[in-house]
Coordinates of C-alpha atoms in Angstrom, one line a residue:
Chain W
X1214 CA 1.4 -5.7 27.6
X1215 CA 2.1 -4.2 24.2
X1216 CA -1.2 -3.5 21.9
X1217 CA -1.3 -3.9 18.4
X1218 CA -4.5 -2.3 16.5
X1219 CA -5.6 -3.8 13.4
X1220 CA -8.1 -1.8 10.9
X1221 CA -9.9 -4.1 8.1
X1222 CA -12.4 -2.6 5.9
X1223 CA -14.4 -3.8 2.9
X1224 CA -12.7 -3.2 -0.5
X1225 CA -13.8 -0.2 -2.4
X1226 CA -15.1 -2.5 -5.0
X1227 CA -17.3 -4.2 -2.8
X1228 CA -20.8 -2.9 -2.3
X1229 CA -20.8 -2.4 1.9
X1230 CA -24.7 -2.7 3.0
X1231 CA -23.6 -1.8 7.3
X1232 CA -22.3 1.8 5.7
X1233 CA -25.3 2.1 3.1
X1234 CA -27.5 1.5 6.0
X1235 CA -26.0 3.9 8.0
X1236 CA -25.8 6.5 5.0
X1237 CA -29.1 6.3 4.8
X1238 CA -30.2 6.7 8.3
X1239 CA -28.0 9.8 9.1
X1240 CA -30.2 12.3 7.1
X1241 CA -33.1 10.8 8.5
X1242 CA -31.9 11.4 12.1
X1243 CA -30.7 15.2 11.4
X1244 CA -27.3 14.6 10.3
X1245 CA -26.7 16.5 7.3
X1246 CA -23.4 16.9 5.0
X1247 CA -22.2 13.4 5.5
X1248 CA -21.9 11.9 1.5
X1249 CA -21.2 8.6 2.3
X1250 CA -20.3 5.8 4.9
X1251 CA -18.1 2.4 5.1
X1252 CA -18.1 -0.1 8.3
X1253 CA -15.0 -1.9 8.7
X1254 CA -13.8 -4.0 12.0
X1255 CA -11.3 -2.4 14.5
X1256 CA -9.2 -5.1 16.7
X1257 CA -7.5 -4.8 19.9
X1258 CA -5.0 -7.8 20.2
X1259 CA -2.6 -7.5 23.7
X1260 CA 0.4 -9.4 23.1
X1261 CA 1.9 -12.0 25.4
X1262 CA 5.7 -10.6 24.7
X1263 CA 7.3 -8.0 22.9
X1264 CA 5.8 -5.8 19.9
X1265 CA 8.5 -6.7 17.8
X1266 CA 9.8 -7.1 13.5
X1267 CA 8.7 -11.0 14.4
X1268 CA 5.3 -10.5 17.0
X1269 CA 3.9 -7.8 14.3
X1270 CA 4.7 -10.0 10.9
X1271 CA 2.5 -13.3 13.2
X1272 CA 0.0 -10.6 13.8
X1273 CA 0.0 -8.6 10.3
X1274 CA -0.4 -13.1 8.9
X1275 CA -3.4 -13.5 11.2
X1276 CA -4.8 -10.6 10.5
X1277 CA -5.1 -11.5 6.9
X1278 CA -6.3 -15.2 7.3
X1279 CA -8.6 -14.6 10.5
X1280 CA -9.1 -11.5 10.8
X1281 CA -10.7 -10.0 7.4
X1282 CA -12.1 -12.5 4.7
X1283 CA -9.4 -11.7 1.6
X1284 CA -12.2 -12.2 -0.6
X1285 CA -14.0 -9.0 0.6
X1286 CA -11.7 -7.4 3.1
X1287 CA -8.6 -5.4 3.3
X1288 CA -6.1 -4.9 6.2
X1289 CA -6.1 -1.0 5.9
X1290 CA -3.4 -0.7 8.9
X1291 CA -1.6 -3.0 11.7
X1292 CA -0.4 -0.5 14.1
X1293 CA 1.1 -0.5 18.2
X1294 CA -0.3 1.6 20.3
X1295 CA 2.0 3.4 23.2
X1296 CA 1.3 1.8 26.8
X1297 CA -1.2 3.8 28.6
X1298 CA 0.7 4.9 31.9
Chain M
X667 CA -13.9 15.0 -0.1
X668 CA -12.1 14.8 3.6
X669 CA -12.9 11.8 5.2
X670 CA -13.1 11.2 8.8
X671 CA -12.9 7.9 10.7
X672 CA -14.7 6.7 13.6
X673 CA -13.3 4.4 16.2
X674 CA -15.7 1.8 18.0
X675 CA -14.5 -0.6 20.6
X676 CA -16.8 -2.4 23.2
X677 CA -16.4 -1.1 26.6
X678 CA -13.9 -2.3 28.8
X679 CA -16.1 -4.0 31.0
X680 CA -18.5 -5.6 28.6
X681 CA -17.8 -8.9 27.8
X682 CA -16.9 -9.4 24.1
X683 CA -17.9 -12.7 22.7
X684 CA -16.8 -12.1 19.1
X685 CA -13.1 -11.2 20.5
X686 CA -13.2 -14.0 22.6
X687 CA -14.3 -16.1 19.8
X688 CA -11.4 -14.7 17.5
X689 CA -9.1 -14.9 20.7
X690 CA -9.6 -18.9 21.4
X691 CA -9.6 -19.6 17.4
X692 CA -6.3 -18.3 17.0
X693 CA -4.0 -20.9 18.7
X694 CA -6.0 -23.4 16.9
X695 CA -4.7 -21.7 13.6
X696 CA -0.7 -21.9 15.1
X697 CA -0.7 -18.0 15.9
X698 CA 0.6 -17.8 19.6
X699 CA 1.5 -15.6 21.5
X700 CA -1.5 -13.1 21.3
X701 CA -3.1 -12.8 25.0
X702 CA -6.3 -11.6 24.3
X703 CA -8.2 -9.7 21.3
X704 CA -11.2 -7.6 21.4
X705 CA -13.0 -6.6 18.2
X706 CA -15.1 -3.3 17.4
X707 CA -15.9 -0.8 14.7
X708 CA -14.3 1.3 12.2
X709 CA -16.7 3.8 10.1
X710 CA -14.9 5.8 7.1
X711 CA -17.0 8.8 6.6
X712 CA -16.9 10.9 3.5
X713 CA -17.5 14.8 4.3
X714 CA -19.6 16.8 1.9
X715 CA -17.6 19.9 3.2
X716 CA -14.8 20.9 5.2
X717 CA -13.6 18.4 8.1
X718 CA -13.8 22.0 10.3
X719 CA -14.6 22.5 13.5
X720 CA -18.6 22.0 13.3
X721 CA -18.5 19.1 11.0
X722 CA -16.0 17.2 13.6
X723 CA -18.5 18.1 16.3
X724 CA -21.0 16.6 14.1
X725 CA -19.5 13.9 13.2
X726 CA -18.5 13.1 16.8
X727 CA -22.2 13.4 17.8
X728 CA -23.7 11.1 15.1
X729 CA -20.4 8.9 16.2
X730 CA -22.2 9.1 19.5
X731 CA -25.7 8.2 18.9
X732 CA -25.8 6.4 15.5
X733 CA -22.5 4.8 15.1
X734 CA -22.4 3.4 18.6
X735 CA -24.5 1.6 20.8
X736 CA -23.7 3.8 24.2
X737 CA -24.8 1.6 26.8
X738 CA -22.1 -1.2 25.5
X739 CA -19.8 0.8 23.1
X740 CA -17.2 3.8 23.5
X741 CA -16.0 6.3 20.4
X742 CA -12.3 5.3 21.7
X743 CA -11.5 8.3 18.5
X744 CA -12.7 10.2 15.4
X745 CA -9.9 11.6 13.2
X746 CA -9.5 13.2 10.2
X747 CA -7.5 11.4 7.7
X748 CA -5.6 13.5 4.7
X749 CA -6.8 13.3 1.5
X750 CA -4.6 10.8 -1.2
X751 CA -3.1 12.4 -3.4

């Protein structure tokens, strides 16, 4: 079944407290040299039939009601991913 | 600075309640056609140096220990994306 990945993270303007958390923790744990850090969701939808124009607009729409919260959130990428053999 | 982001998906055979949750809210909201969905992570790191070699590794390690939870969670990828003009 065709994959379709889509990437939402917080808008820039939007103070992210995940990544500031995880910032924060890296030095702590020996991790040096990273400046900064933003958490964002990653989904993996399988589609019922094909990846196309039509099945990627319906995904690229509910991605951007149900996926991500508009207020806080950007869809950063809708993307299909190649059938694994 | 380069950036490099992290990929976090729950492990194939761990059940994922969130994606389900997203999965079976989906029809309700008139989007068919989408079989199944399974949600993870996305981290966008800022580098403080060079995205070389040893900071990948870094990176991939902290991906590994900090980032993910590795009883439940793979790094499916960690890539470095170009700097925007």
């Amino acid at each position: 079944m065709p994959r379709v990945v889509v990437h939402v993270m917080p808008k820039p303007e939007i103070l992210d407290p995940q990544g500031k958390a995880v910032a924060a923790a890296l030095p702590r744990l020996g991790f040096e040299g990273i400046a900064s850090v933003r958490q964002g969701k990653r989904f993996e939808l399988e589609l019922e039939g094909p990846a196309d124009e039509a099945a990627l607009a319906r995904v690229r729409e509910a991605a951007e009601t149900l996926l991500s919260n508009p207020v806080i959130e950007d869809v950063v990428a809708v993307e299909t991913v190649e059938e694994q053999a």
